[in-house]
């Protein structure tokens, strides 16, 4: 993976020879200490020694601490592990033995170690000593992971024996591939040839002969001078006690200090009088038998630069130390850098110093990185946050049990299946973690935990903890589900939205990081497919569940509103604005339901943008801050535009109510407005004007957001231009790959950012819809409790009475209110009462009071001389109002088993040839006015209520049916003991009534049959 660089301090500028080497010949001003300390801070290096040899002069500078806790500073005598810079010592020992004729460089390893056998593509191969020295043996570089953690005497032989049967990457001698274990094989050969442990041979025959009194291998000469080793973790160097790899001492565990490294550099450049210098010169000869690696070739324990400088160099890194040694023999200049951290910045500092001494201008050509600590740390912190959220959710869930919001639900096979399915889904991810070391570096888990940052181990532990906590919480919530199903789904939907957003970020990071990475394609494809699967399945899960959530929410909101409306008395329902009813039940509820998709997109986009900006901050902190500032400024524009636009959405919503009210009038009164062309055109114009007003207001709101959106999109494009053209000027040290990553990710972020900004108008409309819906719900005048069963009606109604009933219509801004009453009336079983009166006399109001549809302001309603309320009163009535409204389905009574009675009544009313009833549903209600009233009368018969009220039933009937109604039907119902109250103007049939009442200006008066009826 591409290494992620630490936050670049603004005061770190490109090093130049004039900066680092202030005075070429002045040792006191040789190094710019501020620059060195800045790079140490950036590279997480607690302590460092720098050795410079120039023109026969040696300079040593020390920085920082050998032990942070003890505040022990680095001195020239502080000891450090040299890492792979140790290989030059081993190579010198092998060359010494070769010059003595004890080792032949063209001999194979098996000549000295007969049991040593390796293969290439299944065929046995022989590796020569020289190929081990030059790293052309074909042994893979990741065999370092095979080196066992041990300090036993036989550690070296055990290490080399692990290579038995090793499959090589190449035929020996054909290609350079650095493998640290090559030098362990060489050390074992030295041990076999010399007849003494390798450490002893090297100490007495190389180190002591060179006069390196403080240098040793494996164990420090003076443990009190040994620096504490550190490795990066969670953005800082952390003390780390590395395992002992005695089998790898020859390749990475020579221990030395600045004083001895000055002697070592002097020896390597032939500035001393050592007789061994001729051997050193042999180790500097590069291998010419294989292609170059970059602009360098390998010699014996040294790299040789082929850029014209002929620089000889090597870097070393152990789990908690690092080093860099370089020199130019012809120029007699050299540098050695020793650090007590596994930082990648150690060789960078060494290279800068070397170039500065050579008078070469320097710029940072690459970012050493931090071993991905920032990536691991960021993910670890996110996991900590996630675990805390899950734990908090679990605590809230436990609390909900005590509050009665959650209840135990027995574990069923279905629930167990869901849990097992969830376990199966995590298997690919567990496998992905299992192969992660192999995928990253071909390492084992044991090796990668040693060589990776401290944060990597924390990441693994936190990941497994997150999985465990998630499954425990999930199983708990399965057993104790939330009673509110919607609240129960919200955490899972939010979690999957977050995972989907994070996966989206990881995908783009993988794309940008895969460029130039040396990870095998099969692993890249596997992890990319796995993360892509998380993203797609997460999005699908969120979308599918949001669809179900939204539809369920729409259903519940509608049912809640309908429940309140049905719990409203007819009297109060009449006062409601029908336009608001239609808009609330249709537009507002639908918009709230559909807006859940906006939430999902918004959450995913926010997570994606946040994750991407965190990643960008890790590679270019100040540039990211600038970008975020511009995004915030853009959001501010949207915020202020949104506030001003919200007014237009409110006005549009009001106009929508007017439009729906007009549509309702069109439907209900289409017959009336169709009579006259001018009336229809005038009404049509009102509808069109309302629609146009709605169009203007909603368009104005949308256009204002479009304008802001275009401004925002333009700013994003300008932002890209600033990054591409301005960032190199503002941040001259920024690397090209960082700039390219920045541009690619910003291009990718245009979609999520636009989605966030584009969600704002939707959120504004959602706010309007929710506020209006809440207001409408609060204003519904529900005054009935449908859950309370009605009082059982007595088996027989003997009488119905009204005493001193008064009622007035309440209208605002009207001085005179139409009133009815006081009214006194009584009727007995088997009586027929006629109610007459002119238009506007109060007949309909009286009928609504009598049937319980209106609640009287004063007075009492009595059944069998017992007072009842209006809602109870209506249970005794069957009615046919004018105009009669028919439903397609028969409610409150079932005709099953009453087929003969139904057919008899339909024939009696001459509807049998028109109407068929199946499953309590009419085949048609498309009937004439008279037929509709007869069908309504049919329903009264089926209901068989003790009291019947007919409002101008005979008005639309033929004379034949009119006579049938008065002469046959009413007398028959009278014989059945029913109380019949008929509103009528048919004075030819007044003789049918037992009593007649007349409404006159809201007063009920007895009517004498000899009076003349005035219409």
mmCIF file of N, CA, C and O in Angstrom, residues 905-963:
data_model
loop_
_atom_site.group_PDB
_atom_site.id
_atom_site.type_symbol
_atom_site.label_atom_id
_atom_site.label_comp_id
_atom_site.label_asym_id
_atom_site.label_seq_id
_atom_site.Cartn_x
_atom_site.Cartn_y
_atom_site.Cartn_z
ATOM 1 N N UNK A 905 -85.887 -8.467 -1.113
ATOM 2 C CA UNK A 905 -85.882 -7.011 -0.995
ATOM 3 C C UNK A 905 -85.484 -6.348 -2.304
ATOM 4 O O UNK A 905 -86.039 -5.322 -2.700
ATOM 5 N N UNK A 906 -84.490 -6.935 -2.995
ATOM 6 C CA UNK A 906 -84.061 -6.353 -4.277
ATOM 7 C C UNK A 906 -85.181 -6.422 -5.306
ATOM 8 O O UNK A 906 -85.390 -5.485 -6.098
ATOM 9 N N UNK A 907 -85.905 -7.537 -5.303
ATOM 10 C CA UNK A 907 -87.045 -7.654 -6.228
ATOM 11 C C UNK A 907 -88.144 -6.670 -5.847
ATOM 12 O O UNK A 907 -88.766 -6.047 -6.716
ATOM 13 N N UNK A 908 -88.380 -6.543 -4.535
ATOM 14 C CA UNK A 908 -89.403 -5.628 -4.072
ATOM 15 C C UNK A 908 -89.104 -4.195 -4.515
ATOM 16 O O UNK A 908 -90.019 -3.451 -4.882
ATOM 17 N N UNK A 909 -87.838 -3.850 -4.504
ATOM 18 C CA UNK A 909 -87.410 -2.500 -4.896
ATOM 19 C C UNK A 909 -87.042 -2.425 -6.369
ATOM 20 O O UNK A 909 -86.561 -1.382 -6.829
ATOM 21 N N UNK A 910 -87.277 -3.553 -7.089
ATOM 22 C CA UNK A 910 -86.999 -3.631 -8.515
ATOM 23 C C UNK A 910 -85.545 -3.251 -8.844
ATOM 24 O O UNK A 910 -85.255 -2.514 -9.775
ATOM 25 N N UNK A 911 -84.662 -3.807 -8.041
ATOM 26 C CA UNK A 911 -83.225 -3.612 -8.272
ATOM 27 C C UNK A 911 -82.515 -4.924 -8.593
ATOM 28 O O UNK A 911 -81.302 -4.940 -8.810
ATOM 29 N N UNK A 912 -83.253 -6.023 -8.612
ATOM 30 C CA UNK A 912 -82.621 -7.328 -8.808
ATOM 31 C C UNK A 912 -81.973 -7.469 -10.179
ATOM 32 O O UNK A 912 -81.038 -8.246 -10.361
ATOM 33 N N UNK A 913 -82.458 -6.725 -11.168
ATOM 34 C CA UNK A 913 -81.878 -6.804 -12.509
ATOM 35 C C UNK A 913 -80.673 -5.882 -12.669
ATOM 36 O O UNK A 913 -79.980 -5.932 -13.687
ATOM 37 N N UNK A 914 -80.383 -5.057 -11.642
ATOM 38 C CA UNK A 914 -79.277 -4.103 -11.713
ATOM 39 C C UNK A 914 -78.144 -4.456 -10.740
ATOM 40 O O UNK A 914 -76.971 -4.314 -11.059
ATOM 41 N N UNK A 915 -78.530 -4.872 -9.544
ATOM 42 C CA UNK A 915 -77.553 -4.995 -8.456
ATOM 43 C C UNK A 915 -77.375 -6.459 -8.062
ATOM 44 O O UNK A 915 -78.356 -7.185 -7.890
ATOM 45 N N UNK A 916 -76.092 -6.845 -7.943
ATOM 46 C CA UNK A 916 -75.731 -8.167 -7.438
ATOM 47 C C UNK A 916 -74.751 -7.947 -6.284
ATOM 48 O O UNK A 916 -73.841 -7.116 -6.382
ATOM 49 N N UNK A 917 -74.965 -8.683 -5.205
ATOM 50 C CA UNK A 917 -74.082 -8.544 -4.043
ATOM 51 C C UNK A 917 -73.236 -9.801 -3.918
ATOM 52 O O UNK A 917 -73.759 -10.921 -3.851
ATOM 53 N N UNK A 918 -71.930 -9.605 -3.889
ATOM 54 C CA UNK A 918 -71.000 -10.722 -3.729
ATOM 55 C C UNK A 918 -69.914 -10.299 -2.748
ATOM 56 O O UNK A 918 -69.304 -9.240 -2.903
ATOM 57 N N UNK A 919 -69.688 -11.119 -1.747
ATOM 58 C CA UNK A 919 -68.703 -10.813 -0.694
ATOM 59 C C UNK A 919 -68.975 -9.446 -0.069
ATOM 60 O O UNK A 919 -68.055 -8.649 0.156
ATOM 61 N N UNK A 920 -70.270 -9.202 0.176
ATOM 62 C CA UNK A 920 -70.684 -7.957 0.815
ATOM 63 C C UNK A 920 -70.373 -6.721 -0.021
ATOM 64 O O UNK A 920 -70.288 -5.619 0.505
ATOM 65 N N UNK A 921 -70.192 -6.877 -1.329
ATOM 66 C CA UNK A 921 -69.838 -5.768 -2.211
ATOM 67 C C UNK A 921 -70.808 -5.707 -3.379
ATOM 68 O O UNK A 921 -71.146 -6.746 -3.977
ATOM 69 N N UNK A 922 -71.272 -4.491 -3.710
ATOM 70 C CA UNK A 922 -72.156 -4.314 -4.860
ATOM 71 C C UNK A 922 -71.361 -4.453 -6.156
ATOM 72 O O UNK A 922 -70.207 -4.018 -6.237
ATOM 73 N N UNK A 923 -71.989 -5.030 -7.132
ATOM 74 C CA UNK A 923 -71.326 -5.099 -8.438
ATOM 75 C C UNK A 923 -71.309 -3.740 -9.121
ATOM 76 O O UNK A 923 -70.448 -3.457 -9.952
ATOM 77 N N UNK A 924 -72.238 -2.841 -8.725
ATOM 78 C CA UNK A 924 -72.257 -1.489 -9.274
ATOM 79 C C UNK A 924 -73.070 -0.574 -8.370
ATOM 80 O O UNK A 924 -73.984 -1.010 -7.678
ATOM 81 N N UNK A 925 -72.670 0.698 -8.374
ATOM 82 C CA UNK A 925 -73.493 1.726 -7.735
ATOM 83 C C UNK A 925 -73.746 2.852 -8.736
ATOM 84 O O UNK A 925 -74.176 3.949 -8.349
ATOM 85 N N UNK A 926 -73.441 2.547 -10.000
ATOM 86 C CA UNK A 926 -73.720 3.516 -11.069
ATOM 87 C C UNK A 926 -75.208 3.423 -11.415
ATOM 88 O O UNK A 926 -75.609 2.748 -12.363
ATOM 89 N N UNK A 927 -76.049 4.102 -10.643
ATOM 90 C CA UNK A 927 -77.506 4.008 -10.749
ATOM 91 C C UNK A 927 -78.110 5.401 -10.876
ATOM 92 O O UNK A 927 -77.454 6.408 -10.615
ATOM 93 N N UNK A 928 -79.375 5.426 -11.239
ATOM 94 C CA UNK A 928 -80.104 6.696 -11.289
ATOM 95 C C UNK A 928 -80.337 7.189 -9.860
ATOM 96 O O UNK A 928 -80.157 6.444 -8.888
ATOM 97 N N UNK A 929 -80.761 8.459 -9.750
ATOM 98 C CA UNK A 929 -81.001 9.026 -8.433
ATOM 99 C C UNK A 929 -82.043 8.247 -7.663
ATOM 100 O O UNK A 929 -81.878 7.974 -6.471
ATOM 101 N N UNK A 930 -83.134 7.865 -8.337
ATOM 102 C CA UNK A 930 -84.183 7.107 -7.660
ATOM 103 C C UNK A 930 -83.698 5.739 -7.255
ATOM 104 O O UNK A 930 -84.010 5.251 -6.156
ATOM 105 N N UNK A 931 -82.940 5.067 -8.138
ATOM 106 C CA UNK A 931 -82.413 3.737 -7.814
ATOM 107 C C UNK A 931 -81.424 3.799 -6.644
ATOM 108 O O UNK A 931 -81.390 2.898 -5.812
ATOM 109 N N UNK A 932 -80.631 4.843 -6.612
ATOM 110 C CA UNK A 932 -79.669 4.974 -5.507
ATOM 111 C C UNK A 932 -80.403 5.110 -4.166
ATOM 112 O O UNK A 932 -79.988 4.524 -3.166
ATOM 113 N N UNK A 933 -81.516 5.861 -4.169
ATOM 114 C CA UNK A 933 -82.279 5.984 -2.924
ATOM 115 C C UNK A 933 -82.927 4.667 -2.535
ATOM 116 O O UNK A 933 -83.032 4.332 -1.356
ATOM 117 N N UNK A 934 -83.366 3.914 -3.573
ATOM 118 C CA UNK A 934 -83.955 2.604 -3.254
ATOM 119 C C UNK A 934 -82.892 1.650 -2.696
ATOM 120 O O UNK A 934 -83.166 0.864 -1.792
ATOM 121 N N UNK A 935 -81.685 1.737 -3.235
ATOM 122 C CA UNK A 935 -80.608 0.889 -2.714
ATOM 123 C C UNK A 935 -80.233 1.325 -1.292
ATOM 124 O O UNK A 935 -79.927 0.471 -0.449
ATOM 125 N N UNK A 936 -80.296 2.625 -1.026
ATOM 126 C CA UNK A 936 -80.052 3.103 0.334
ATOM 127 C C UNK A 936 -81.139 2.601 1.274
ATOM 128 O O UNK A 936 -80.873 2.232 2.431
ATOM 129 N N UNK A 937 -82.381 2.575 0.779
ATOM 130 C CA UNK A 937 -83.488 2.040 1.573
ATOM 131 C C UNK A 937 -83.291 0.555 1.839
ATOM 132 O O UNK A 937 -83.589 0.051 2.932
ATOM 133 N N UNK A 938 -82.768 -0.135 0.842
ATOM 134 C CA UNK A 938 -82.447 -1.555 0.992
ATOM 135 C C UNK A 938 -81.464 -1.757 2.142
ATOM 136 O O UNK A 938 -81.603 -2.679 2.954
ATOM 137 N N UNK A 939 -80.449 -0.896 2.245
ATOM 138 C CA UNK A 939 -79.474 -1.008 3.329
ATOM 139 C C UNK A 939 -80.130 -0.773 4.692
ATOM 140 O O UNK A 939 -79.779 -1.417 5.680
ATOM 141 N N UNK A 940 -81.124 0.150 4.720
ATOM 142 C CA UNK A 940 -81.838 0.376 5.992
ATOM 143 C C UNK A 940 -82.552 -0.882 6.451
ATOM 144 O O UNK A 940 -82.586 -1.203 7.638
ATOM 145 N N UNK A 941 -83.146 -1.567 5.476
ATOM 146 C CA UNK A 941 -83.837 -2.814 5.805
ATOM 147 C C UNK A 941 -82.862 -3.823 6.401
ATOM 148 O O UNK A 941 -83.158 -4.502 7.375
ATOM 149 N N UNK A 942 -81.694 -3.920 5.774
ATOM 150 C CA UNK A 942 -80.714 -4.892 6.257
ATOM 151 C C UNK A 942 -80.202 -4.534 7.647
ATOM 152 O O UNK A 942 -79.936 -5.405 8.477
ATOM 153 N N UNK A 943 -80.037 -3.251 7.897
ATOM 154 C CA UNK A 943 -79.531 -2.838 9.206
ATOM 155 C C UNK A 943 -80.531 -3.108 10.322
ATOM 156 O O UNK A 943 -80.149 -3.356 11.466
ATOM 157 N N UNK A 944 -81.801 -3.019 9.985
ATOM 158 C CA UNK A 944 -82.872 -3.376 10.924
ATOM 159 C C UNK A 944 -82.756 -2.593 12.230
ATOM 160 O O UNK A 944 -82.891 -3.150 13.328
ATOM 161 N N UNK A 945 -82.494 -1.285 12.141
ATOM 162 C CA UNK A 945 -82.393 -0.436 13.333
ATOM 163 C C UNK A 945 -83.795 -0.108 13.848
ATOM 164 O O UNK A 945 -84.766 -0.068 13.071
ATOM 165 N N UNK A 946 -83.919 0.212 15.138
ATOM 166 C CA UNK A 946 -85.253 0.477 15.704
ATOM 167 C C UNK A 946 -85.848 1.810 15.253
ATOM 168 O O UNK A 946 -87.047 2.004 15.321
ATOM 169 N N UNK A 947 -84.971 2.757 14.831
ATOM 170 C CA UNK A 947 -85.463 4.063 14.406
ATOM 171 C C UNK A 947 -84.953 4.325 12.999
ATOM 172 O O UNK A 947 -83.770 4.113 12.707
ATOM 173 N N UNK A 948 -85.816 4.778 12.110
ATOM 174 C CA UNK A 948 -85.431 5.082 10.741
ATOM 175 C C UNK A 948 -85.762 6.532 10.434
ATOM 176 O O UNK A 948 -86.840 7.018 10.798
ATOM 177 N N UNK A 949 -84.815 7.192 9.751
ATOM 178 C CA UNK A 949 -85.041 8.564 9.327
ATOM 179 C C UNK A 949 -84.840 8.630 7.820
ATOM 180 O O UNK A 949 -83.791 8.201 7.316
ATOM 181 N N UNK A 950 -85.846 9.155 7.115
ATOM 182 C CA UNK A 950 -85.787 9.272 5.664
ATOM 183 C C UNK A 950 -85.900 10.749 5.288
ATOM 184 O O UNK A 950 -86.885 11.403 5.642
ATOM 185 N N UNK A 951 -84.900 11.248 4.581
ATOM 186 C CA UNK A 951 -84.854 12.655 4.214
ATOM 187 C C UNK A 951 -85.238 12.784 2.739
ATOM 188 O O UNK A 951 -84.441 12.487 1.851
ATOM 189 N N UNK A 952 -86.498 13.215 2.500
ATOM 190 C CA UNK A 952 -87.007 13.427 1.141
ATOM 191 C C UNK A 952 -86.763 12.194 0.268
ATOM 192 O O UNK A 952 -86.368 12.286 -0.881
ATOM 193 N N UNK A 953 -87.019 11.004 0.842
ATOM 194 C CA UNK A 953 -86.735 9.780 0.098
ATOM 195 C C UNK A 953 -87.557 9.701 -1.185
ATOM 196 O O UNK A 953 -87.064 9.294 -2.231
ATOM 197 N N UNK A 954 -88.814 10.105 -1.112
ATOM 198 C CA UNK A 954 -89.718 9.917 -2.251
ATOM 199 C C UNK A 954 -89.578 10.992 -3.309
ATOM 200 O O UNK A 954 -90.221 10.919 -4.362
ATOM 201 N N UNK A 955 -88.702 11.982 -3.058
ATOM 202 C CA UNK A 955 -88.645 13.124 -3.976
ATOM 203 C C UNK A 955 -88.212 12.735 -5.375
ATOM 204 O O UNK A 955 -88.662 13.319 -6.360
ATOM 205 N N UNK A 956 -87.356 11.739 -5.509
ATOM 206 C CA UNK A 956 -86.827 11.360 -6.827
ATOM 207 C C UNK A 956 -87.511 10.113 -7.399
ATOM 208 O O UNK A 956 -87.041 9.566 -8.400
ATOM 209 N N UNK A 957 -88.605 9.668 -6.769
ATOM 210 C CA UNK A 957 -89.212 8.415 -7.183
ATOM 211 C C UNK A 957 -90.404 8.656 -8.127
ATOM 212 O O UNK A 957 -91.056 9.710 -8.095
ATOM 213 N N UNK A 958 -90.663 7.631 -8.925
ATOM 214 C CA UNK A 958 -91.868 7.648 -9.766
ATOM 215 C C UNK A 958 -93.101 7.595 -8.864
ATOM 216 O O UNK A 958 -93.023 7.149 -7.707
ATOM 217 N N UNK A 959 -94.255 8.044 -9.387
ATOM 218 C CA UNK A 959 -95.490 7.992 -8.577
ATOM 219 C C UNK A 959 -95.754 6.610 -8.005
ATOM 220 O O UNK A 959 -96.241 6.476 -6.884
ATOM 221 N N UNK A 960 -95.404 5.575 -8.802
ATOM 222 C CA UNK A 960 -95.654 4.203 -8.347
ATOM 223 C C UNK A 960 -94.853 3.900 -7.091
ATOM 224 O O UNK A 960 -95.366 3.336 -6.123
ATOM 225 N N UNK A 961 -93.548 4.262 -7.137
ATOM 226 C CA UNK A 961 -92.700 3.978 -5.975
ATOM 227 C C UNK A 961 -93.023 4.898 -4.816
ATOM 228 O O UNK A 961 -92.879 4.523 -3.654
ATOM 229 N N UNK A 962 -93.452 6.126 -5.153
ATOM 230 C CA UNK A 962 -93.843 7.035 -4.097
ATOM 231 C C UNK A 962 -95.027 6.451 -3.332
ATOM 232 O O UNK A 962 -95.043 6.468 -2.092
ATOM 233 N N UNK A 963 -96.003 5.945 -4.068
ATOM 234 C CA UNK A 963 -97.162 5.328 -3.428
ATOM 235 C C UNK A 963 -96.734 4.094 -2.629
ATOM 236 O O UNK A 963 -97.218 3.868 -1.511
#
